[in-house]
Coordinates of C-alpha atoms and ligand atoms in Angstrom, one line a residue:
M1 CA -25.4 76.1 22.4
Y2 CA -24.1 76.4 25.9
L3 CA -24.4 73.0 27.5
N4 CA -24.2 73.7 31.1
T5 CA -24.9 77.4 31.8
K6 CA -27.9 79.5 32.7
L7 CA -26.7 82.3 30.5
P8 CA -29.0 83.6 27.8
S9 CA -28.2 80.9 25.0
Q10 CA -25.4 81.7 22.9
P11 CA -24.6 79.8 19.7
I12 CA -21.3 78.2 20.2
D13 CA -20.0 79.9 17.1
N14 CA -20.3 83.3 18.7
L15 CA -18.0 82.3 21.5
H16 CA -14.2 82.5 21.8
E17 CA -12.3 79.9 19.8
N18 CA -11.1 78.2 23.2
E19 CA -14.8 77.6 24.0
K20 CA -15.3 75.7 20.8
L21 CA -12.1 73.6 21.4
K22 CA -13.3 72.6 24.9
A23 CA -16.8 71.8 23.6
T24 CA -15.5 69.3 21.0
S25 CA -12.5 68.0 23.1
R26 CA -14.5 65.1 24.5
H27 CA -13.6 66.2 28.0
L28 CA -10.1 67.2 27.4
R29 CA -9.0 64.2 25.4
G30 CA -8.6 66.1 22.0
N31 CA -5.9 64.3 20.1
I32 CA -3.3 64.5 22.8
S33 CA -2.3 60.9 22.9
N34 CA -1.6 60.9 19.2
G35 CA 0.4 64.0 19.4
L36 CA 2.6 62.6 22.1
D37 CA 3.4 59.8 20.0
N38 CA 4.1 61.8 16.8
P39 CA 7.9 61.6 16.4
I40 CA 8.1 64.4 13.7
T41 CA 8.1 67.3 16.0
G42 CA 8.8 68.3 19.4
A43 CA 5.6 69.8 19.8
V44 CA 2.0 68.8 20.1
P45 CA 0.3 69.3 16.8
G46 CA -2.8 71.7 16.4
D47 CA -4.6 73.3 19.5
D48 CA -4.0 70.2 21.8
H49 CA -1.4 72.2 23.6
L50 CA -4.4 74.3 24.9
L51 CA -6.2 71.2 26.3
M52 CA -2.9 69.9 27.8
K53 CA -3.0 72.9 30.1
F54 CA -5.9 71.4 32.0
H55 CA -3.6 68.4 32.6
G56 CA -1.0 70.7 34.1
V57 CA 1.2 70.7 31.2
Y58 CA 2.4 73.7 29.2
Q59 CA 4.1 73.6 25.8
Q60 CA 6.9 76.1 25.7
D61 CA 10.2 76.6 23.9
D62 CA 13.5 77.9 25.1
R63 CA 13.5 81.4 24.1
D64 CA 17.2 82.0 24.6
L65 CA 17.6 79.8 21.5
R66 CA 14.8 81.0 19.3
N67 CA 17.0 83.3 17.2
E68 CA 19.7 80.7 16.7
R69 CA 17.2 77.9 15.8
R70 CA 15.4 80.2 13.3
Q71 CA 18.9 81.0 11.6
R72 CA 19.5 77.3 11.2
Y73 CA 15.9 76.6 9.9
L74 CA 15.2 74.4 12.9
E75 CA 11.8 74.3 14.6
K76 CA 11.7 76.0 18.1
L77 CA 13.3 74.0 20.9
Y78 CA 9.9 72.8 22.1
Q79 CA 9.7 71.6 25.6
F80 CA 7.1 71.4 28.4
M81 CA 6.5 72.7 31.8
V82 CA 4.8 70.4 34.2
R83 CA 3.1 71.9 37.2
L84 CA 1.8 69.7 40.1
R85 CA -1.1 70.0 42.1
I86 CA -0.2 70.1 45.7
P87 CA -3.1 71.6 47.8
G88 CA -1.7 73.6 50.8
G89 CA 1.7 72.8 49.6
V90 CA 2.0 69.8 51.9
L91 CA 4.5 67.1 51.0
T92 CA 6.0 64.0 52.7
K93 CA 9.8 63.6 52.8
D94 CA 9.5 60.6 50.5
Q95 CA 7.6 62.7 48.0
W96 CA 10.2 65.3 48.0
H97 CA 12.8 62.7 47.5
G98 CA 11.0 61.2 44.6
L99 CA 10.4 64.6 42.9
D100 CA 14.2 65.4 43.3
I101 CA 14.8 62.2 41.5
L102 CA 12.2 62.9 38.8
S103 CA 13.8 66.5 38.3
R104 CA 17.2 65.0 37.7
R105 CA 16.0 62.4 35.2
F106 CA 13.5 64.5 33.2
A107 CA 13.8 68.2 33.8
E108 CA 16.1 71.1 33.2
R109 CA 16.8 73.8 35.7
G110 CA 15.8 71.5 38.7
I111 CA 12.7 72.0 40.7
R112 CA 10.9 75.4 40.9
I113 CA 8.6 76.1 43.9
T114 CA 5.8 78.6 42.5
T115 CA 3.9 81.4 44.1
R116 CA 1.0 79.1 44.6
Q117 CA 3.0 76.8 46.7
T118 CA 3.4 73.9 44.3
I119 CA 6.3 72.6 42.0
Q120 CA 7.1 73.1 38.4
F121 CA 9.4 71.1 36.2
H122 CA 10.8 73.0 33.2
G123 CA 12.3 71.7 29.9
I124 CA 10.7 68.3 29.7
R125 CA 11.0 66.7 26.1
K126 CA 7.8 65.5 24.7
R127 CA 8.8 61.9 24.5
K128 CA 9.6 61.8 28.3
L129 CA 6.3 63.5 29.3
R130 CA 4.4 60.2 30.0
A131 CA 7.2 58.6 31.9
L132 CA 7.4 61.8 34.2
M133 CA 3.6 61.9 34.6
Q134 CA 3.7 58.2 35.7
G135 CA 6.6 58.9 38.1
I136 CA 4.5 61.8 39.7
H137 CA 1.5 59.4 40.1
N138 CA 3.7 56.8 41.6
L139 CA 4.5 59.3 44.4
G140 CA 0.7 59.7 45.0
L141 CA 0.6 63.2 43.3
D142 CA -0.9 64.6 40.1
T143 CA -1.0 67.6 38.0
I144 CA -4.7 67.8 37.1
A145 CA -6.1 71.4 36.8
A146 CA -2.8 72.8 37.8
C147 CA -3.4 75.0 34.7
G148 CA -6.4 75.5 32.3
D149 CA -9.9 76.9 32.6
D150 CA -10.7 75.2 36.0
N151 CA -10.1 75.7 39.5
R152 CA -6.3 76.0 40.0
G153 CA -4.2 74.6 42.9
V154 CA -5.9 75.6 46.2
V155 CA -3.3 77.4 48.5
C156 CA -3.2 77.6 52.3
G157 CA -1.3 79.9 54.4
A158 CA 1.9 78.3 55.9
N159 CA 2.0 80.1 59.3
P160 CA 4.6 78.1 61.2
C161 CA 3.2 79.4 64.6
L162 CA -0.2 77.8 64.1
S163 CA 0.6 74.2 63.0
A164 CA -2.5 72.5 64.5
L165 CA -4.7 75.1 62.9
N166 CA -2.8 74.9 59.6
K167 CA -3.5 71.1 59.6
Q168 CA -7.1 71.8 59.8
V169 CA -7.1 74.5 57.3
S170 CA -4.9 72.6 54.7
E171 CA -7.1 69.7 54.9
L172 CA -10.0 72.1 53.9
A173 CA -7.8 73.3 51.0
K174 CA -7.2 69.7 50.0
E175 CA -10.9 68.9 50.2
T176 CA -11.8 72.1 48.2
S177 CA -9.2 71.1 45.5
N178 CA -10.4 67.4 45.2
R179 CA -13.8 68.6 45.0
L180 CA -13.2 71.2 42.2
I181 CA -10.9 69.2 39.9
P182 CA -12.2 68.0 36.6
K183 CA -13.3 64.5 36.9
T184 CA -12.7 63.5 33.2
G185 CA -11.2 60.0 32.6
A186 CA -9.0 61.7 29.9
Y187 CA -6.2 62.3 32.4
S188 CA -5.6 58.6 33.3
E189 CA -6.2 57.6 29.7
I190 CA -3.6 59.9 28.3
W191 CA -0.9 59.8 31.0
Y192 CA -1.3 56.4 32.6
Q193 CA -2.7 54.6 29.5
K194 CA -5.5 53.3 31.5
P195 CA -8.7 52.9 29.5
T196 CA -11.9 54.6 31.5
V197 CA -15.5 54.3 30.6
K198 CA -16.9 57.7 29.4
T199 CA -20.2 58.4 31.0
D200 CA -22.8 61.1 30.0
N201 CA -22.1 62.8 33.2
E202 CA -18.3 62.8 33.2
E203 CA -17.9 66.4 34.3
P204 CA -20.8 66.9 36.9
I205 CA -19.6 70.3 37.9
Y206 CA -17.9 71.7 34.8
G207 CA -20.0 70.3 32.1
D208 CA -18.5 70.5 28.6
L209 CA -17.2 74.0 28.5
Y210 CA -15.4 74.0 31.8
L211 CA -14.8 77.5 33.2
P212 CA -14.5 80.7 31.1
R213 CA -11.2 81.2 32.5
K214 CA -8.8 80.0 35.5
F215 CA -10.3 80.2 38.9
K216 CA -8.3 80.4 42.2
V217 CA -9.2 79.7 45.8
G218 CA -7.1 80.3 48.9
Y219 CA -7.1 80.0 52.6
A220 CA -5.1 82.6 54.7
I221 CA -4.2 82.1 58.3
P222 CA -3.9 85.5 60.1
P223 CA -1.8 87.1 61.2
I224 CA 0.1 86.1 58.0
N225 CA -1.3 87.1 54.6
D226 CA 1.4 85.0 52.7
I227 CA -1.2 83.9 50.2
D228 CA -2.3 87.4 49.3
V229 CA -5.9 86.7 50.1
Y230 CA -7.1 89.7 48.3
G231 CA -5.7 88.5 45.1
Q232 CA -7.8 85.2 44.9
D233 CA -11.0 84.7 43.1
V234 CA -12.2 83.2 46.4
G235 CA -10.2 84.1 49.5
Y236 CA -10.8 82.6 52.9
I237 CA -9.6 84.2 56.0
A238 CA -9.4 81.9 59.0
I239 CA -11.2 83.2 62.2
I240 CA -9.8 81.9 65.3
E241 CA -11.8 82.4 68.4
N242 CA -10.5 81.1 71.8
G243 CA -7.7 79.3 70.0
A244 CA -10.1 77.4 67.8
L245 CA -11.0 77.6 64.2
T246 CA -14.7 78.8 63.9
G247 CA -14.8 79.6 60.2
F248 CA -13.7 81.9 57.5
N249 CA -14.3 85.5 56.3
V250 CA -15.1 85.1 52.6
C251 CA -13.5 87.5 50.0
V252 CA -14.5 87.3 46.4
G253 CA -13.3 88.8 43.0
G254 CA -9.6 89.3 43.6
G255 CA -7.0 89.1 40.7
M256 CA -3.9 90.4 39.4
G257 CA -3.8 89.8 35.6
Q258 CA -3.8 92.9 33.3
L259 CA -2.8 93.8 29.8
D260 CA -1.0 97.2 29.5
A261 CA -2.8 97.5 26.1
R262 CA -6.3 97.4 27.5
T263 CA -7.5 99.9 29.6
D264 CA -10.6 97.7 30.6
S265 CA -8.3 95.2 32.2
Y266 CA -7.0 95.8 35.7
P267 CA -5.9 94.2 39.1
R268 CA -8.7 94.0 41.5
L269 CA -8.7 93.5 45.4
A270 CA -11.3 91.0 46.6
D271 CA -14.4 92.2 48.5
L272 CA -15.1 90.9 51.8
I273 CA -18.6 89.7 51.8
G274 CA -19.4 87.7 54.9
F275 CA -18.5 84.7 57.1
I276 CA -19.0 81.0 56.8
E277 CA -18.5 78.1 59.1
A278 CA -15.4 76.0 58.5
D279 CA -17.0 72.7 57.1
K280 CA -19.1 74.7 54.5
A281 CA -16.2 76.4 52.9
P282 CA -15.5 73.8 50.2
R283 CA -19.2 73.8 49.1
L284 CA -19.4 77.6 49.1
A285 CA -16.2 77.7 47.0
E286 CA -18.0 75.3 44.5
T287 CA -21.1 77.5 44.5
I288 CA -19.2 80.5 43.7
M289 CA -17.2 78.8 41.0
T290 CA -20.5 77.7 39.4
I291 CA -21.6 81.3 39.3
Q292 CA -18.6 82.2 37.4
R293 CA -19.2 79.1 35.2
D294 CA -22.6 80.3 34.2
F295 CA -22.1 84.1 34.1
G296 CA -18.3 84.7 33.2
D297 CA -17.6 86.1 29.7
R298 CA -17.0 83.4 27.2
I299 CA -16.5 85.8 24.3
D300 CA -13.7 88.1 25.5
R301 CA -11.1 85.9 27.2
H302 CA -9.5 89.1 28.5
R303 CA -12.6 89.9 30.4
A304 CA -13.4 86.4 31.5
R305 CA -12.0 86.3 35.0
F306 CA -14.4 86.2 37.9
K307 CA -13.4 89.9 38.9
Y308 CA -14.9 91.1 35.7
T309 CA -18.1 89.2 36.1
L310 CA -18.5 90.6 39.5
D311 CA -17.9 94.2 38.2
R312 CA -20.3 93.7 35.2
L313 CA -23.1 92.3 37.3
G314 CA -22.5 93.9 40.6
L315 CA -21.8 92.7 44.1
D316 CA -25.6 92.9 45.2
W317 CA -26.6 90.8 42.3
F318 CA -23.9 88.4 43.2
N319 CA -24.8 88.1 46.7
N320 CA -28.3 87.4 45.8
E321 CA -27.4 84.7 43.5
L322 CA -25.0 83.2 45.9
T323 CA -27.7 83.1 48.6
A324 CA -30.2 81.6 46.2
R325 CA -27.8 78.8 45.1
F326 CA -26.1 78.2 48.4
G327 CA -29.4 78.1 50.3
E328 CA -28.2 80.3 53.2
T329 CA -27.0 83.9 53.8
L330 CA -23.4 84.4 55.0
G331 CA -22.9 85.7 58.5
L332 CA -21.3 89.1 59.1
P333 CA -17.4 89.2 58.6
R334 CA -15.7 88.8 62.0
P335 CA -12.5 90.7 63.3
F336 CA -9.0 89.5 62.1
K337 CA -5.6 91.2 61.6
F338 CA -2.9 90.7 59.1
E339 CA 0.6 91.9 59.8
Q340 CA 2.7 90.9 56.9
N341 CA 2.7 88.8 53.7
G342 CA 6.3 87.5 53.7
D343 CA 7.1 84.2 55.4
K344 CA 7.8 84.1 59.1
L345 CA 11.4 83.1 59.4
G346 CA 13.4 81.4 62.0
W347 CA 12.4 78.6 64.4
H348 CA 8.9 78.7 65.8
Q349 CA 7.3 76.3 68.4
A350 CA 3.8 76.0 67.3
D351 CA 0.4 75.4 69.2
D352 CA 1.2 71.6 68.5
G353 CA 4.4 71.8 70.6
L354 CA 6.5 71.0 67.6
W355 CA 9.0 73.2 65.8
H356 CA 8.8 74.7 62.4
T357 CA 11.1 76.8 60.3
T358 CA 11.4 78.0 56.8
I359 CA 14.4 77.5 54.3
Y360 CA 14.7 80.5 52.2
I361 CA 14.9 79.6 48.5
E362 CA 15.7 82.5 46.0
N363 CA 13.1 82.5 43.4
G364 CA 11.8 79.1 44.4
R365 CA 14.6 77.7 42.2
I366 CA 16.4 74.5 43.5
D367 CA 19.0 73.5 41.2
G368 CA 22.8 72.7 41.1
A369 CA 24.4 72.8 44.4
L370 CA 21.3 73.8 46.2
R371 CA 19.6 70.8 45.1
D372 CA 22.4 68.5 46.2
Q373 CA 22.6 70.2 49.5
L374 CA 19.0 69.7 50.1
S375 CA 19.1 66.0 48.9
G376 CA 21.7 65.4 51.5
F377 CA 19.6 67.0 54.2
F378 CA 16.5 65.2 53.3
Q379 CA 18.2 61.9 53.4
F380 CA 18.6 62.4 57.1
Y381 CA 15.5 64.6 58.0
G382 CA 12.5 62.9 59.6
G383 CA 9.9 65.7 59.8
R384 CA 7.4 66.9 57.1
I385 CA 7.6 69.5 54.4
R386 CA 5.4 72.5 53.4
L387 CA 5.9 74.8 50.4
T388 CA 5.0 78.4 50.8
T389 CA 3.4 80.9 48.4
N390 CA 6.6 83.0 48.7
Q391 CA 8.3 80.2 47.0
N392 CA 10.1 78.9 50.1
L393 CA 10.4 75.5 51.7
Q394 CA 9.2 75.0 55.3
L395 CA 10.4 72.2 57.5
T396 CA 7.6 71.3 59.8
H397 CA 6.6 68.9 62.8
I398 CA 10.1 68.7 64.3
A399 CA 10.2 67.4 68.0
D400 CA 12.3 69.1 70.6
Y401 CA 14.9 66.5 70.6
E402 CA 15.4 66.6 66.8
K403 CA 15.8 70.5 66.6
S404 CA 19.4 70.7 67.5
Q405 CA 20.4 67.9 65.3
I406 CA 18.7 69.4 62.3
Q407 CA 20.3 72.8 63.2
S408 CA 23.7 71.2 63.0
R409 CA 23.0 69.4 59.8
L410 CA 21.9 72.5 58.2
D411 CA 25.0 74.2 59.3
D412 CA 27.2 71.4 58.0
L413 CA 25.6 71.7 54.6
D414 CA 25.8 75.6 54.5
L415 CA 22.0 75.9 54.6
L416 CA 21.7 77.4 58.1
W417 CA 21.9 81.0 56.9
R418 CA 18.7 80.3 54.8
L419 CA 16.5 80.2 58.0
T420 CA 17.2 83.9 58.6
P421 CA 18.4 85.5 55.4
H422 CA 18.7 89.2 55.2
H423 CA 15.2 90.8 55.9
Q424 CA 14.9 92.1 52.3
A425 CA 15.4 88.7 50.6
N426 CA 12.3 87.4 52.3
H427 CA 10.2 90.1 50.9
L428 CA 11.2 89.9 47.3
I429 CA 9.5 87.4 45.0
S430 CA 9.7 87.3 41.2
C431 CA 8.0 85.1 38.6
V432 CA 9.7 82.8 36.1
A433 CA 9.8 84.9 33.0
L434 CA 12.6 84.1 30.5
P435 CA 13.7 81.7 29.1
T436 CA 10.6 79.7 29.4
C437 CA 7.5 81.7 29.8
G438 CA 6.1 82.5 26.5
L439 CA 4.5 85.8 27.7
A440 CA 7.6 87.3 29.2
M441 CA 8.7 90.8 27.9
A442 CA 11.6 91.2 30.2
E443 CA 13.6 89.1 32.7
A444 CA 12.4 88.5 36.1
E445 CA 13.8 85.5 37.9
R446 CA 17.2 85.7 36.4
Y447 CA 17.3 89.5 37.1
M448 CA 16.1 89.2 40.7
P449 CA 19.4 88.7 42.4
R450 CA 20.7 91.9 40.7
L451 CA 17.6 93.8 41.7
L452 CA 17.9 92.6 45.3
D453 CA 21.5 93.7 45.5
L454 CA 20.8 97.1 43.9
F455 CA 17.7 97.7 46.3
E456 CA 19.7 96.7 49.5
R457 CA 22.5 99.1 48.5
L458 CA 19.8 101.8 48.1
K459 CA 18.3 101.1 51.3
A460 CA 21.5 101.0 53.0
R461 CA 22.5 104.5 51.6
H462 CA 19.3 105.9 53.1
G463 CA 19.6 104.1 56.4
V464 CA 16.6 101.9 56.1
N465 CA 18.3 98.7 55.3
D466 CA 16.8 96.8 58.5
I467 CA 13.2 97.7 57.4
P468 CA 11.6 95.2 55.3
I469 CA 9.8 96.4 52.2
T470 CA 8.0 94.0 49.8
I471 CA 9.1 94.1 46.3
R472 CA 7.5 92.0 43.5
L473 CA 9.1 91.6 40.0
T474 CA 7.5 90.1 37.0
G475 CA 8.5 89.8 33.4
C476 CA 5.1 91.1 32.3
P477 CA 1.9 92.7 33.5
N478 CA 0.2 89.4 34.1
G479 CA 1.1 89.4 37.6
C480 CA 2.3 86.0 38.6
A481 CA 4.4 87.3 41.5
R482 CA 1.3 89.3 42.6
P483 CA 3.0 92.5 41.9
Y484 CA 0.0 94.9 42.4
L485 CA 0.0 93.8 46.1
G486 CA 3.7 94.8 46.7
E487 CA 4.9 98.1 48.3
I488 CA 7.2 98.3 45.2
A489 CA 6.7 96.3 42.0
L490 CA 8.4 96.2 38.6
T491 CA 6.4 94.7 35.8
G492 CA 8.1 93.9 32.5
R493 CA 7.4 95.8 29.4
A494 CA 10.4 95.1 27.1
P495 CA 14.0 93.9 27.7
G496 CA 15.4 95.9 30.5
L497 CA 12.4 98.2 30.9
Y498 CA 9.7 98.0 33.6
N499 CA 6.6 99.7 34.8
L500 CA 7.1 100.8 38.3
Y501 CA 4.2 100.5 40.9
L502 CA 4.3 101.7 44.4
G503 CA 2.3 102.0 47.5
G504 CA 0.8 98.6 48.1
S505 CA 0.6 97.7 51.8
F506 CA 3.1 95.6 53.7
H507 CA 0.4 93.0 54.3
G508 CA -1.3 92.9 50.9
D509 CA -4.6 94.7 51.5
R510 CA -4.0 97.8 49.2
L511 CA -3.1 98.0 45.4
A512 CA -0.1 99.7 44.4
T513 CA -0.3 102.6 41.9
L514 CA 1.4 103.0 38.6
Y515 CA 4.2 105.4 39.3
A516 CA 6.4 105.4 36.2
S517 CA 6.4 103.7 32.8
N518 CA 9.1 102.0 30.8
I519 CA 11.9 102.7 33.2
D520 CA 15.4 101.1 33.3
E521 CA 17.5 100.4 36.3
E522 CA 19.1 103.6 36.4
T523 CA 15.7 105.4 36.5
F524 CA 14.6 102.9 39.1
S525 CA 17.2 104.1 41.4
I526 CA 16.8 107.8 40.6
L527 CA 13.0 107.6 41.4
L528 CA 13.4 105.5 44.5
S529 CA 16.2 107.4 46.2
P530 CA 14.4 110.5 47.1
L531 CA 11.5 108.5 48.4
L532 CA 13.6 106.4 50.6
E533 CA 15.2 109.5 51.8
H534 CA 11.9 110.9 52.8
Y535 CA 10.9 107.7 54.4
S536 CA 14.2 107.6 56.3
N537 CA 13.6 111.1 57.7
E538 CA 9.9 111.3 58.1
R539 CA 8.3 107.9 58.9
L540 CA 6.3 107.2 62.0
T541 CA 7.3 104.6 64.4
N542 CA 6.9 101.3 62.6
E543 CA 5.4 102.8 59.6
H544 CA 5.8 100.7 56.5
F545 CA 7.1 102.2 53.2
G546 CA 3.9 101.7 51.3
D547 CA 1.7 103.3 54.1
F548 CA 4.2 106.2 54.3
L549 CA 3.9 107.0 50.5
V550 CA 0.2 107.0 50.8
R551 CA 0.1 109.1 53.9
Q552 CA 2.6 111.6 52.4
N553 CA 0.8 111.8 49.1
L554 CA 3.8 110.8 47.3
L555 CA 2.3 108.6 44.7
D556 CA 1.6 111.0 41.9
S557 CA 2.8 109.4 38.8
Q558 CA 6.2 110.5 37.4
C559 CA 5.1 109.5 34.0
T560 CA 8.7 108.8 33.0
S561 CA 8.8 107.0 29.8
V562 CA 11.5 106.0 27.4
N563 CA 11.2 104.8 23.7
L564 CA 10.3 101.3 23.8
G565 CA 11.6 100.2 20.4
T566 CA 10.9 96.7 19.3
P567 CA 11.3 94.0 21.9
N568 CA 13.7 91.4 20.6
V569 CA 13.1 88.7 23.2
Ligands
SRM1 FE1 1.0 82.9 36.1 C1 0.3 82.7 32.8 C2 3.8 81.1 35.8 C3 1.1 82.4 39.5 C4 -1.5 85.2 36.6 N1 1.8 82.0 34.5 C5 1.4 82.0 33.3 C6 2.3 81.2 32.4 C7 1.7 79.8 32.5 C8 2.6 81.7 31.0 C9 1.6 81.2 29.9 O1 0.4 81.3 30.0 O2 2.0 80.8 28.9 C10 3.6 81.1 33.2 C11 4.6 80.1 33.1 C12 6.0 80.4 33.3 C13 6.9 79.3 33.4 O3 7.8 79.2 32.5 O4 6.9 78.5 34.3 C14 3.2 81.4 34.5 N2 2.1 81.8 37.5 C15 3.3 81.4 37.1 C16 4.1 81.0 38.3 C17 5.1 79.7 38.0 C18 5.0 82.2 38.8 C19 6.1 81.8 39.7 O5 7.2 82.3 39.5 O6 5.9 81.1 40.7 C20 3.0 80.7 39.3 C21 2.4 79.4 39.3 C22 1.3 79.2 40.3 C23 0.8 77.9 40.4 O7 1.5 77.1 41.0 O8 -0.2 77.6 40.1 C24 1.9 81.7 38.7 N3 -0.1 83.7 37.8 C25 0.1 83.3 39.1 C26 -0.4 84.4 40.0 C27 -0.2 84.4 41.4 C28 -1.4 83.6 42.2 O9 -2.4 83.0 41.6 O10 -1.4 83.8 43.4 C29 -1.1 85.2 39.2 C30 -2.0 86.4 39.6 C31 -3.2 86.1 40.2 C32 -4.4 85.9 39.1 O11 -4.6 84.9 38.7 O12 -5.0 87.0 38.9 C33 -1.0 84.8 37.7 N4 -0.4 83.8 35.0 C34 -1.1 84.8 35.3 C35 -1.8 85.3 34.2 C36 -2.9 86.5 34.1 C37 -4.2 86.0 34.2 C38 -5.3 87.0 34.0 O13 -6.2 87.2 34.8 O14 -5.2 87.8 33.1 C39 -1.4 84.6 33.1 C40 -1.7 84.8 31.5 C41 -3.0 84.0 31.2 O15 -3.5 83.3 31.8 O16 -3.4 84.4 30.1 C42 -0.4 83.7 33.6
SF4_2 FE1 5.3 84.9 32.6 FE2 4.3 87.2 32.9 FE3 3.7 85.3 34.5 FE4 6.1 86.3 34.6 S1 4.1 87.5 35.1 S2 5.6 84.1 34.6 S3 6.4 86.9 32.5 S4 3.2 85.3 32.4

């Protein structure tokens, strides 16, 4: 039976297999420890890889090598991806230095900044996992709940112009994350090999079944919607009155993931439901999460996200349930304005009098020469660091007297151009996809430089090269680069083929529409060219591309489709 929910009781046998696994896992212990010590295979036997996600660890294999290994009768090249929990993306310089060393010692493909402003290491071998996890622990960091059916990393806008405010809000993000992480002793038992005493109330919030599915909370600081607040399960929009934070507008039920094969799966924009005072935000997030815990679908995992719970039970029902559980009604939403969802580049002197700037990192991937350049830079750097949800690295809290030194140092290391790359680069994000992501159907990160080049040439041909347009690229419809909030998006269908979405807004408050299916690169250019031409000739002053397409009614699907064949990735 359900152990911690108010749903009509369901026998556990009726629920999805993952629910049974969680229920019998002894709070995420499973047999993970033994699996790590098993030298026969590079994988973790049985279903324990599913439990390891809650610990921030994903079992993967190198998909580039699958065929070759199959032909040689070898098991897949199993390896692990480790995702850190870094609420608000805030790191010290020493932590960065430590992560750099760990990446060199344990990971392949360096450091990867994610679209939820944390760091992933790819390509870790099983026998090295514990040492890596202990290394992360020694830096004062952890990986708990970075994946799994729990509250994931809590994100916070990295608006460089509002640094004092950012400090306040990112502390709330941290408080929210700490409050909502699983409390099981399994994490330190398995990774640090420290015995813990298992109590009856080991998971006071989650209970034995944890959540039906992942859950995401984010704090945005207007006018920048870098976190894509309408794509979060719970999105908070900071309300600043007379220069001070008064609280947050509250949005619920956003989400990107969809399956092309299921018409009852879809991306959803969050609904704005009210206003809450700042200090109450973490508790409100917990209350909303418990509603999802108790009413989310535990039978059909594809319909288990909070957005479907809301659509199934209705916003009125939800608001009543929230008031009953939270003990008070939310206030009316307050005015705010978003201007963009890309990062704000260049140097900015913020409300704390200090300087902040963003280093553009293509795809968030820091490897090879770039990793060495950054290592050199950080040996000298005295300020602080923030990761952004656009996969960039922010240098923060730099005093006046340090700024020119930093500028020269960045110049010496050939990093200076990264503070103001070409407009378009800052508005294109892509997910990891191949070779590590098990769900990828097409390339994303590795294809992104070519797409950027192609798109910049297209824009130049139509004389709109100086106008930023958001593009999102993903290797499948799951939406890890939040494609459906881009003005243009390509989501992978098969090698070299993508679905094309158009018409999201520049600041991420309108969903893009499916415009063409299964298109290749050439068709992308053919379809985009006339639209860019129209845009070039007929746009209003300061009108963004997505808004133009909507105003001109140019979003009727082209229904272009090519024969898919059998994907061979
Ligand atoms: Fe994601 C699954 C990578 C942000 C929606 N995502 C995955 C997995 C773990 C594949 C898997 O389950 O086997 C990918 C690992 C690839 C790899 O090799 O590293 C993966 N997701 C990523 C990252 C690294 C993309 C990136 O390039 O930065 C992002 C890590 C975020 C983090 O630090 O926590 C990442 N994923 C997102 C986002 C964006 C966000 O949260 O702001 C979304 C859309 C928002 C949402 O959740 O609705 C997202 N990822 C998904 C989904 C679809 C979920 C759904 O509702 O259906 C999956 C598939 C799943 O969970 O079944 C998925
Ligand atoms: Fe993998 Fe798809 Fe997410 Fe890209 S969008 S990382 S291909 S799950």
